[in-house]
Amino acid sequence: MRALITSAGVRLGRATGPSAAQAGFDLTLHVHRSGRAEAVAAEARALGRRVEILQADLSSAEDCARLAAEALASGPLDALVNNAALYERRALAGDHLGGVGADAAVNTRAPFLLIQAPRPALAQSTLTGGAVVNIGDIGGERPRAGLRRSTAFRRDPHAHPLLGRGARPRGCG
């Protein structure tokens, strides 16, 4: 079994990697900056798991596509953990619909793209069609001052309305 974990060197992604390795998963660890997931990789390798670390900027749709392609090129994928998040201190006022901020790109678009790309591979998984876990943030319910815009994009990460009913993640947020 193999899992792709975004932002695998920080926050919940940092904790998820070793837990997944203990459960028998080989790991593909995403990092935004190199060097952030080396400790996670070392822990997983100590358990006899295979590990690769891939760098990508999830605010870039092209990097999301490249990350998915590189992860899939390494073999079957059984689980995807969308942990990556970006919190920008920006006011809602002045935003317009013409552009997508980096926070919206990382917190909303990237999980959607990363779910879509491996869907066929996940469907072939021995884990009943694969597993997708999208990690949300309580800030969506209780926004923090100065972060209202960013946390709004993390409110309901598993409710991507563009996904078909059968394709929705079977995770919790």
mmCIF file of N, CA and C in Angstrom, residues 12-133:
data_model
loop_
_atom_site.group_PDB
_atom_site.id
_atom_site.type_symbol
_atom_site.label_atom_id
_atom_site.label_comp_id
_atom_site.label_asym_id
_atom_site.label_seq_id
_atom_site.Cartn_x
_atom_site.Cartn_y
_atom_site.Cartn_z
ATOM 1 N N LEU A 12 -0.276 18.361 10.923
ATOM 2 C CA LEU A 12 -0.840 17.009 10.923
ATOM 3 C C LEU A 12 -0.188 16.101 9.891
ATOM 4 N N GLY A 13 0.320 16.674 8.814
ATOM 5 C CA GLY A 13 1.041 15.864 7.835
ATOM 6 C C GLY A 13 2.277 15.230 8.440
ATOM 7 N N ARG A 14 2.930 15.960 9.322
ATOM 8 C CA ARG A 14 4.115 15.452 10.016
ATOM 9 C C ARG A 14 3.752 14.260 10.898
ATOM 10 N N ALA A 15 2.590 14.299 11.506
ATOM 11 C CA ALA A 15 2.142 13.204 12.371
ATOM 12 C C ALA A 15 1.564 12.041 11.570
ATOM 13 N N THR A 16 0.978 12.338 10.425
ATOM 14 C CA THR A 16 0.320 11.308 9.620
ATOM 15 C C THR A 16 1.317 10.347 8.990
ATOM 16 N N GLY A 17 2.455 10.857 8.545
ATOM 17 C CA GLY A 17 3.439 10.010 7.873
ATOM 18 C C GLY A 17 3.877 8.814 8.697
ATOM 19 N N PRO A 18 4.404 9.020 9.902
ATOM 20 C CA PRO A 18 4.817 7.877 10.714
ATOM 21 C C PRO A 18 3.657 6.929 11.051
ATOM 22 N N SER A 19 2.478 7.483 11.275
ATOM 23 C CA SER A 19 1.317 6.630 11.570
ATOM 24 C C SER A 19 0.967 5.759 10.370
ATOM 25 N N ALA A 20 0.998 6.348 9.182
ATOM 26 C CA ALA A 20 0.704 5.577 7.968
ATOM 27 C C ALA A 20 1.772 4.505 7.749
ATOM 28 N N ALA A 21 3.027 4.844 8.006
ATOM 29 C CA ALA A 21 4.107 3.865 7.857
ATOM 30 C C ALA A 21 3.921 2.705 8.832
ATOM 31 N N GLN A 22 3.532 3.004 10.065
ATOM 32 C CA GLN A 22 3.280 1.949 11.050
ATOM 33 C C GLN A 22 2.120 1.061 10.625
ATOM 34 N N ALA A 23 1.174 1.627 9.875
ATOM 35 C CA ALA A 23 0.026 0.854 9.393
ATOM 36 C C ALA A 23 0.358 0.059 8.129
ATOM 37 N N GLY A 24 1.592 0.179 7.640
ATOM 38 C CA GLY A 24 2.010 -0.624 6.498
ATOM 39 C C GLY A 24 2.081 0.103 5.169
ATOM 40 N N PHE A 25 1.933 1.418 5.173
ATOM 41 C CA PHE A 25 1.981 2.190 3.934
ATOM 42 C C PHE A 25 3.412 2.593 3.588
ATOM 43 N N ASP A 26 3.772 2.459 2.312
ATOM 44 C CA ASP A 26 4.925 3.161 1.778
ATOM 45 C C ASP A 26 4.453 4.587 1.551
ATOM 46 N N LEU A 27 5.391 5.540 1.512
ATOM 47 C CA LEU A 27 4.984 6.941 1.513
ATOM 48 C C LEU A 27 5.551 7.734 0.347
ATOM 49 N N THR A 28 4.709 8.588 -0.207
ATOM 50 C CA THR A 28 5.138 9.665 -1.085
ATOM 51 C C THR A 28 4.824 10.934 -0.316
ATOM 52 N N LEU A 29 5.877 11.635 0.078
ATOM 53 C CA LEU A 29 5.733 12.813 0.930
ATOM 54 C C LEU A 29 5.910 14.071 0.095
ATOM 55 N N HIS A 30 4.901 14.929 0.105
ATOM 56 C CA HIS A 30 4.996 16.213 -0.587
ATOM 57 C C HIS A 30 5.563 17.251 0.366
ATOM 58 N N VAL A 31 6.428 18.102 -0.169
ATOM 59 C CA VAL A 31 6.930 19.259 0.568
ATOM 60 C C VAL A 31 6.859 20.475 -0.338
ATOM 61 N N HIS A 32 6.675 21.630 0.269
ATOM 62 C CA HIS A 32 6.741 22.881 -0.485
ATOM 63 C C HIS A 32 8.201 23.301 -0.627
ATOM 64 N N ARG A 33 8.957 23.128 0.449
ATOM 65 C CA ARG A 33 10.391 23.430 0.458
ATOM 66 C C ARG A 33 11.153 22.154 0.796
ATOM 67 N N SER A 34 12.253 21.936 0.125
ATOM 68 C CA SER A 34 13.025 20.717 0.369
ATOM 69 C C SER A 34 13.538 20.685 1.809
ATOM 70 N N GLY A 35 13.719 19.465 2.308
ATOM 71 C CA GLY A 35 14.249 19.286 3.648
ATOM 72 C C GLY A 35 13.212 19.230 4.750
ATOM 73 N N ARG A 36 11.965 19.560 4.450
ATOM 74 C CA ARG A 36 10.946 19.648 5.499
ATOM 75 C C ARG A 36 10.444 18.281 5.973
ATOM 76 N N ALA A 37 10.580 17.241 5.174
ATOM 77 C CA ALA A 37 10.007 15.943 5.549
ATOM 78 C C ALA A 37 11.067 14.873 5.794
ATOM 79 N N GLU A 38 12.316 15.272 5.920
ATOM 80 C CA GLU A 38 13.387 14.287 6.101
ATOM 81 C C GLU A 38 13.207 13.459 7.374
ATOM 82 N N ALA A 39 12.751 14.078 8.452
ATOM 83 C CA ALA A 39 12.550 13.335 9.703
ATOM 84 C C ALA A 39 11.440 12.299 9.546
ATOM 85 N N VAL A 40 10.369 12.677 8.848
ATOM 86 C CA VAL A 40 9.267 11.735 8.599
ATOM 87 C C VAL A 40 9.779 10.574 7.752
ATOM 88 N N ALA A 41 10.543 10.893 6.718
ATOM 89 C CA ALA A 41 11.090 9.854 5.842
ATOM 90 C C ALA A 41 11.986 8.901 6.625
ATOM 91 N N ALA A 42 12.821 9.439 7.492
ATOM 92 C CA ALA A 42 13.722 8.597 8.287
ATOM 93 C C ALA A 42 12.940 7.655 9.197
ATOM 94 N N GLU A 43 11.886 8.165 9.821
ATOM 95 C CA GLU A 43 11.059 7.313 10.690
ATOM 96 C C GLU A 43 10.415 6.188 9.896
ATOM 97 N N ALA A 44 9.897 6.508 8.717
ATOM 98 C CA ALA A 44 9.236 5.494 7.892
ATOM 99 C C ALA A 44 10.242 4.465 7.383
ATOM 100 N N ARG A 45 11.408 4.929 6.968
ATOM 101 C CA ARG A 45 12.440 4.000 6.482
ATOM 102 C C ARG A 45 12.915 3.073 7.603
ATOM 103 N N ALA A 46 12.968 3.581 8.827
ATOM 104 C CA ALA A 46 13.362 2.752 9.969
ATOM 105 C C ALA A 46 12.369 1.615 10.197
ATOM 106 N N LEU A 47 11.146 1.805 9.723
ATOM 107 C CA LEU A 47 10.114 0.767 9.826
ATOM 108 C C LEU A 47 10.113 -0.153 8.603
ATOM 109 N N GLY A 48 11.073 0.071 7.695
ATOM 110 C CA GLY A 48 11.164 -0.767 6.504
ATOM 111 C C GLY A 48 10.287 -0.312 5.352
ATOM 112 N N ARG A 49 9.759 0.891 5.429
ATOM 113 C CA ARG A 49 8.873 1.399 4.381
ATOM 114 C C ARG A 49 9.687 2.102 3.298
ATOM 115 N N ARG A 50 9.182 2.040 2.067
ATOM 116 C CA ARG A 50 9.776 2.800 0.964
ATOM 117 C C ARG A 50 9.215 4.217 1.021
ATOM 118 N N VAL A 51 10.082 5.200 0.768
ATOM 119 C CA VAL A 51 9.681 6.608 0.882
ATOM 120 C C VAL A 51 10.289 7.408 -0.264
ATOM 121 N N GLU A 52 9.480 8.289 -0.837
ATOM 122 C CA GLU A 52 10.003 9.282 -1.774
ATOM 123 C C GLU A 52 9.476 10.641 -1.340
ATOM 124 N N ILE A 53 10.282 11.662 -1.574
ATOM 125 C CA ILE A 53 9.895 13.030 -1.237
ATOM 126 C C ILE A 53 9.821 13.821 -2.534
ATOM 127 N N LEU A 54 8.676 14.465 -2.766
ATOM 128 C CA LEU A 54 8.465 15.260 -3.972
ATOM 129 C C LEU A 54 8.159 16.696 -3.586
ATOM 130 N N GLN A 55 8.789 17.638 -4.263
ATOM 131 C CA GLN A 55 8.561 19.062 -4.008
ATOM 132 C C GLN A 55 7.580 19.602 -5.034
ATOM 133 N N ALA A 56 6.640 20.429 -4.567
ATOM 134 C CA ALA A 56 5.698 21.095 -5.473
ATOM 135 C C ALA A 56 5.107 22.309 -4.774
ATOM 136 N N ASP A 57 4.806 23.321 -5.560
ATOM 137 C CA ASP A 57 4.103 24.514 -5.085
ATOM 138 C C ASP A 57 2.626 24.306 -5.390
ATOM 139 N N LEU A 58 1.829 23.990 -4.379
ATOM 140 C CA LEU A 58 0.425 23.648 -4.602
ATOM 141 C C LEU A 58 -0.447 24.843 -4.962
ATOM 142 N N SER A 59 0.112 26.048 -4.965
ATOM 143 C CA SER A 59 -0.660 27.187 -5.470
ATOM 144 C C SER A 59 -0.630 27.214 -6.994
ATOM 145 N N SER A 60 0.189 26.371 -7.591
ATOM 146 C CA SER A 60 0.315 26.263 -9.045
ATOM 147 C C SER A 60 -0.423 25.024 -9.539
ATOM 148 N N ALA A 61 -1.386 25.215 -10.427
ATOM 149 C CA ALA A 61 -2.113 24.076 -10.996
ATOM 150 C C ALA A 61 -1.151 23.149 -11.737
ATOM 151 N N GLU A 62 -0.153 23.723 -12.393
ATOM 152 C CA GLU A 62 0.829 22.914 -13.116
ATOM 153 C C GLU A 62 1.635 22.046 -12.156
ATOM 154 N N ASP A 63 2.022 22.602 -11.016
ATOM 155 C CA ASP A 63 2.759 21.812 -10.030
ATOM 156 C C ASP A 63 1.883 20.720 -9.422
ATOM 157 N N CYS A 64 0.596 21.001 -9.239
ATOM 158 C CA CYS A 64 -0.323 19.962 -8.741
ATOM 159 C C CYS A 64 -0.363 18.796 -9.720
ATOM 160 N N ALA A 65 -0.475 19.114 -11.012
ATOM 161 C CA ALA A 65 -0.515 18.067 -12.037
ATOM 162 C C ALA A 65 0.791 17.279 -12.055
ATOM 163 N N ARG A 66 1.908 17.984 -11.944
ATOM 164 C CA ARG A 66 3.213 17.316 -11.941
ATOM 165 C C ARG A 66 3.359 16.421 -10.712
ATOM 166 N N LEU A 67 2.943 16.920 -9.541
ATOM 167 C CA LEU A 67 3.020 16.123 -8.316
ATOM 168 C C LEU A 67 2.213 14.836 -8.458
ATOM 169 N N ALA A 68 0.994 14.958 -8.949
ATOM 170 C CA ALA A 68 0.145 13.776 -9.125
ATOM 171 C C ALA A 68 0.779 12.798 -10.110
ATOM 172 N N ALA A 69 1.293 13.312 -11.224
ATOM 173 C CA ALA A 69 1.908 12.440 -12.231
ATOM 174 C C ALA A 69 3.139 11.730 -11.675
ATOM 175 N N GLU A 70 3.984 12.458 -10.948
ATOM 176 C CA GLU A 70 5.181 11.844 -10.371
ATOM 177 C C GLU A 70 4.815 10.807 -9.315
ATOM 178 N N ALA A 71 3.811 11.102 -8.511
ATOM 179 C CA ALA A 71 3.377 10.138 -7.493
ATOM 180 C C ALA A 71 2.833 8.872 -8.150
ATOM 181 N N LEU A 72 2.036 9.038 -9.188
ATOM 182 C CA LEU A 72 1.450 7.882 -9.874
ATOM 183 C C LEU A 72 2.499 7.093 -10.651
ATOM 184 N N ALA A 73 3.541 7.762 -11.128
ATOM 185 C CA ALA A 73 4.598 7.075 -11.871
ATOM 186 C C ALA A 73 5.378 6.112 -10.983
ATOM 187 N N SER A 74 5.304 6.318 -9.683
ATOM 188 C CA SER A 74 6.034 5.467 -8.741
ATOM 189 C C SER A 74 5.298 4.186 -8.407
ATOM 190 N N GLY A 75 4.074 4.042 -8.887
ATOM 191 C CA GLY A 75 3.325 2.824 -8.624
ATOM 192 C C GLY A 75 1.930 3.106 -8.119
ATOM 193 N N PRO A 76 1.214 2.045 -7.753
ATOM 194 C CA PRO A 76 -0.170 2.192 -7.300
ATOM 195 C C PRO A 76 -0.282 3.127 -6.094
ATOM 196 N N LEU A 77 -1.379 3.837 -6.044
ATOM 197 C CA LEU A 77 -1.644 4.759 -4.939
ATOM 198 C C LEU A 77 -2.924 4.307 -4.247
ATOM 199 N N ASP A 78 -2.857 4.129 -2.941
ATOM 200 C CA ASP A 78 -4.000 3.639 -2.176
ATOM 201 C C ASP A 78 -4.650 4.699 -1.307
ATOM 202 N N ALA A 79 -3.908 5.751 -0.991
ATOM 203 C CA ALA A 79 -4.457 6.788 -0.114
ATOM 204 C C ALA A 79 -3.851 8.141 -0.466
ATOM 205 N N LEU A 80 -4.666 9.171 -0.291
ATOM 206 C CA LEU A 80 -4.252 10.557 -0.482
ATOM 207 C C LEU A 80 -4.666 11.323 0.760
ATOM 208 N N VAL A 81 -3.717 12.016 1.376
ATOM 209 C CA VAL A 81 -4.012 12.856 2.535
ATOM 210 C C VAL A 81 -3.713 14.297 2.143
ATOM 211 N N ASN A 82 -4.771 15.095 1.975
ATOM 212 C CA ASN A 82 -4.634 16.513 1.646
ATOM 213 C C ASN A 82 -4.511 17.295 2.948
ATOM 214 N N ASN A 83 -3.275 17.542 3.352
ATOM 215 C CA ASN A 83 -2.990 18.253 4.588
ATOM 216 C C ASN A 83 -2.552 19.691 4.339
ATOM 217 N N ALA A 84 -2.034 19.975 3.159
ATOM 218 C CA ALA A 84 -1.452 21.292 2.873
ATOM 219 C C ALA A 84 -2.464 22.406 3.108
ATOM 220 N N ALA A 85 -1.972 23.511 3.644
ATOM 221 C CA ALA A 85 -2.824 24.681 3.886
ATOM 222 C C ALA A 85 -1.957 25.922 3.844
ATOM 223 N N LEU A 86 -2.573 27.012 3.456
ATOM 224 C CA LEU A 86 -1.891 28.296 3.431
ATOM 225 C C LEU A 86 -2.800 29.313 4.089
ATOM 226 N N TYR A 87 -2.247 30.074 5.000
ATOM 227 C CA TYR A 87 -3.015 31.096 5.703
ATOM 228 C C TYR A 87 -2.378 32.448 5.413
ATOM 229 N N GLU A 88 -3.103 33.279 4.688
ATOM 230 C CA GLU A 88 -2.618 34.615 4.348
ATOM 231 C C GLU A 88 -3.408 35.652 5.124
ATOM 232 N N ARG A 89 -2.726 36.621 5.645
ATOM 233 C CA ARG A 89 -3.392 37.726 6.337
ATOM 234 C C ARG A 89 -3.766 38.773 5.300
ATOM 235 N N ARG A 90 -5.005 38.655 4.801
ATOM 236 C CA ARG A 90 -5.518 39.608 3.817
ATOM 237 C C ARG A 90 -6.976 39.876 4.138
ATOM 238 N N ALA A 91 -7.392 41.069 3.858
ATOM 239 C CA ALA A 91 -8.791 41.431 4.091
ATOM 240 C C ALA A 91 -9.648 40.904 2.947
ATOM 241 N N LEU A 92 -10.899 40.599 3.259
ATOM 242 C CA LEU A 92 -11.838 40.217 2.209
ATOM 243 C C LEU A 92 -12.119 41.391 1.284
ATOM 244 N N ALA A 93 -12.176 42.582 1.845
ATOM 245 C CA ALA A 93 -12.442 43.772 1.036
ATOM 246 C C ALA A 93 -11.336 43.936 0.008
ATOM 247 N N GLY A 94 -11.725 44.243 -1.196
ATOM 248 C CA GLY A 94 -10.763 44.449 -2.256
ATOM 249 C C GLY A 94 -10.512 43.210 -3.091
ATOM 250 N N ASP A 95 -10.881 42.041 -2.591
ATOM 251 C CA ASP A 95 -10.745 40.844 -3.414
ATOM 252 C C ASP A 95 -11.799 40.883 -4.503
ATOM 253 N N HIS A 96 -11.491 40.287 -5.587
ATOM 254 C CA HIS A 96 -12.456 40.220 -6.681
ATOM 255 C C HIS A 96 -12.423 38.819 -7.259
ATOM 256 N N LEU A 97 -13.407 38.481 -8.015
ATOM 257 C CA LEU A 97 -13.514 37.130 -8.547
ATOM 258 C C LEU A 97 -12.589 36.877 -9.724
ATOM 259 N N GLY A 98 -11.899 37.902 -10.201
ATOM 260 C CA GLY A 98 -11.044 37.733 -11.362
ATOM 261 C C GLY A 98 -9.786 36.933 -11.090
ATOM 262 N N GLY A 99 -9.363 36.847 -9.848
ATOM 263 C CA GLY A 99 -8.139 36.129 -9.532
ATOM 264 C C GLY A 99 -8.344 35.180 -8.379
ATOM 265 N N VAL A 100 -7.504 34.181 -8.319
ATOM 266 C CA VAL A 100 -7.547 33.230 -7.221
ATOM 267 C C VAL A 100 -6.301 33.471 -6.393
ATOM 268 N N GLY A 101 -6.495 33.808 -5.118
ATOM 269 C CA GLY A 101 -5.358 34.005 -4.231
ATOM 270 C C GLY A 101 -4.644 32.694 -3.982
ATOM 271 N N ALA A 102 -3.408 32.794 -3.518
ATOM 272 C CA ALA A 102 -2.636 31.587 -3.231
ATOM 273 C C ALA A 102 -3.324 30.738 -2.174
ATOM 274 N N ASP A 103 -3.997 31.391 -1.208
ATOM 275 C CA ASP A 103 -4.682 30.615 -0.168
ATOM 276 C C ASP A 103 -5.815 29.785 -0.759
ATOM 277 N N ALA A 104 -6.603 30.357 -1.643
ATOM 278 C CA ALA A 104 -7.683 29.597 -2.286
ATOM 279 C C ALA A 104 -7.111 28.488 -3.158
ATOM 280 N N ALA A 105 -6.008 28.777 -3.827
ATOM 281 C CA ALA A 105 -5.396 27.774 -4.695
ATOM 282 C C ALA A 105 -4.903 26.571 -3.891
ATOM 283 N N VAL A 106 -4.239 26.825 -2.767
ATOM 284 C CA VAL A 106 -3.699 25.733 -1.955
ATOM 285 C C VAL A 106 -4.795 25.031 -1.163
ATOM 286 N N ASN A 107 -5.710 25.797 -0.581
ATOM 287 C CA ASN A 107 -6.696 25.233 0.344
ATOM 288 C C ASN A 107 -7.898 24.608 -0.342
ATOM 289 N N THR A 108 -8.203 25.024 -1.574
ATOM 290 C CA THR A 108 -9.393 24.513 -2.252
ATOM 291 C C THR A 108 -9.071 23.860 -3.589
ATOM 292 N N ARG A 109 -8.375 24.591 -4.463
ATOM 293 C CA ARG A 109 -8.120 24.044 -5.804
ATOM 294 C C ARG A 109 -7.172 22.848 -5.760
ATOM 295 N N ALA A 110 -6.082 22.935 -5.005
ATOM 296 C CA ALA A 110 -5.104 21.842 -4.972
ATOM 297 C C ALA A 110 -5.724 20.518 -4.521
ATOM 298 N N PRO A 111 -6.498 20.484 -3.429
ATOM 299 C CA PRO A 111 -7.116 19.204 -3.065
ATOM 300 C C PRO A 111 -8.018 18.658 -4.172
ATOM 301 N N PHE A 112 -8.766 19.546 -4.814
ATOM 302 C CA PHE A 112 -9.635 19.103 -5.905
ATOM 303 C C PHE A 112 -8.810 18.473 -7.022
ATOM 304 N N LEU A 113 -7.743 19.155 -7.444
ATOM 305 C CA LEU A 113 -6.904 18.631 -8.520
ATOM 306 C C LEU A 113 -6.219 17.336 -8.114
ATOM 307 N N LEU A 114 -5.756 17.268 -6.874
ATOM 308 C CA LEU A 114 -5.064 16.068 -6.420
ATOM 309 C C LEU A 114 -6.010 14.890 -6.212
ATOM 310 N N ILE A 115 -7.275 15.154 -6.008
ATOM 311 C CA ILE A 115 -8.268 14.076 -5.938
ATOM 312 C C ILE A 115 -8.589 13.576 -7.341
ATOM 313 N N GLN A 116 -8.740 14.497 -8.282
ATOM 314 C CA GLN A 116 -9.124 14.125 -9.643
ATOM 315 C C GLN A 116 -8.064 13.286 -10.342
ATOM 316 N N ALA A 117 -6.810 13.690 -10.255
ATOM 317 C CA ALA A 117 -5.748 13.025 -11.011
ATOM 318 C C ALA A 117 -5.617 11.536 -10.685
ATOM 319 N N PRO A 118 -5.582 11.136 -9.416
ATOM 320 C CA PRO A 118 -5.385 9.713 -9.132
ATOM 321 C C PRO A 118 -6.672 8.899 -8.987
ATOM 322 N N ARG A 119 -7.822 9.476 -9.320
ATOM 323 C CA ARG A 119 -9.077 8.729 -9.130
ATOM 324 C C ARG A 119 -9.050 7.338 -9.743
ATOM 325 N N PRO A 120 -8.603 7.168 -10.999
ATOM 326 C CA PRO A 120 -8.579 5.805 -11.549
ATOM 327 C C PRO A 120 -7.660 4.868 -10.761
ATOM 328 N N ALA A 121 -6.504 5.377 -10.335
ATOM 329 C CA ALA A 121 -5.579 4.544 -9.561
ATOM 330 C C ALA A 121 -6.171 4.197 -8.203
ATOM 331 N N LEU A 122 -6.783 5.168 -7.554
ATOM 332 C CA LEU A 122 -7.401 4.909 -6.251
ATOM 333 C C LEU A 122 -8.527 3.892 -6.372
ATOM 334 N N ALA A 123 -9.267 3.958 -7.479
ATOM 335 C CA ALA A 123 -10.378 3.023 -7.679
ATOM 336 C C ALA A 123 -9.887 1.581 -7.762
ATOM 337 N N GLN A 124 -8.636 1.386 -8.166
ATOM 338 C CA GLN A 124 -8.057 0.044 -8.268
ATOM 339 C C GLN A 124 -7.448 -0.437 -6.950
ATOM 340 N N SER A 125 -7.454 0.414 -5.945
ATOM 341 C CA SER A 125 -6.831 0.083 -4.672
ATOM 342 C C SER A 125 -7.537 -1.065 -3.973
ATOM 343 N N THR A 126 -6.772 -1.787 -3.186
ATOM 344 C CA THR A 126 -7.353 -2.852 -2.366
ATOM 345 C C THR A 126 -8.098 -2.285 -1.164
ATOM 346 N N LEU A 127 -8.012 -0.968 -0.961
ATOM 347 C CA LEU A 127 -8.694 -0.318 0.162
ATOM 348 C C LEU A 127 -10.091 0.149 -0.237
ATOM 349 N N THR A 128 -10.888 -0.721 -0.807
ATOM 350 C CA THR A 128 -12.259 -0.407 -1.191
ATOM 351 C C THR A 128 -12.344 0.886 -1.984
ATOM 352 N N GLY A 129 -11.607 0.956 -3.052
ATOM 353 C CA GLY A 129 -11.662 2.137 -3.905
ATOM 354 C C GLY A 129 -10.740 3.248 -3.468
ATOM 355 N N GLY A 130 -9.813 2.965 -2.586
ATOM 356 C CA GLY A 130 -8.861 3.976 -2.140
ATOM 357 C C GLY A 130 -9.429 4.841 -1.040
ATOM 358 N N ALA A 131 -8.558 5.617 -0.449
ATOM 359 C CA ALA A 131 -8.967 6.491 0.649
ATOM 360 C C ALA A 131 -8.452 7.898 0.384
ATOM 361 N N VAL A 132 -9.310 8.882 0.604
ATOM 362 C CA VAL A 132 -8.926 10.286 0.518
ATOM 363 C C VAL A 132 -9.298 10.931 1.841
ATOM 364 N N VAL A 133 -8.323 11.566 2.465
ATOM 365 C CA VAL A 133 -8.561 12.283 3.712
ATOM 366 C C VAL A 133 -8.217 13.745 3.465
#
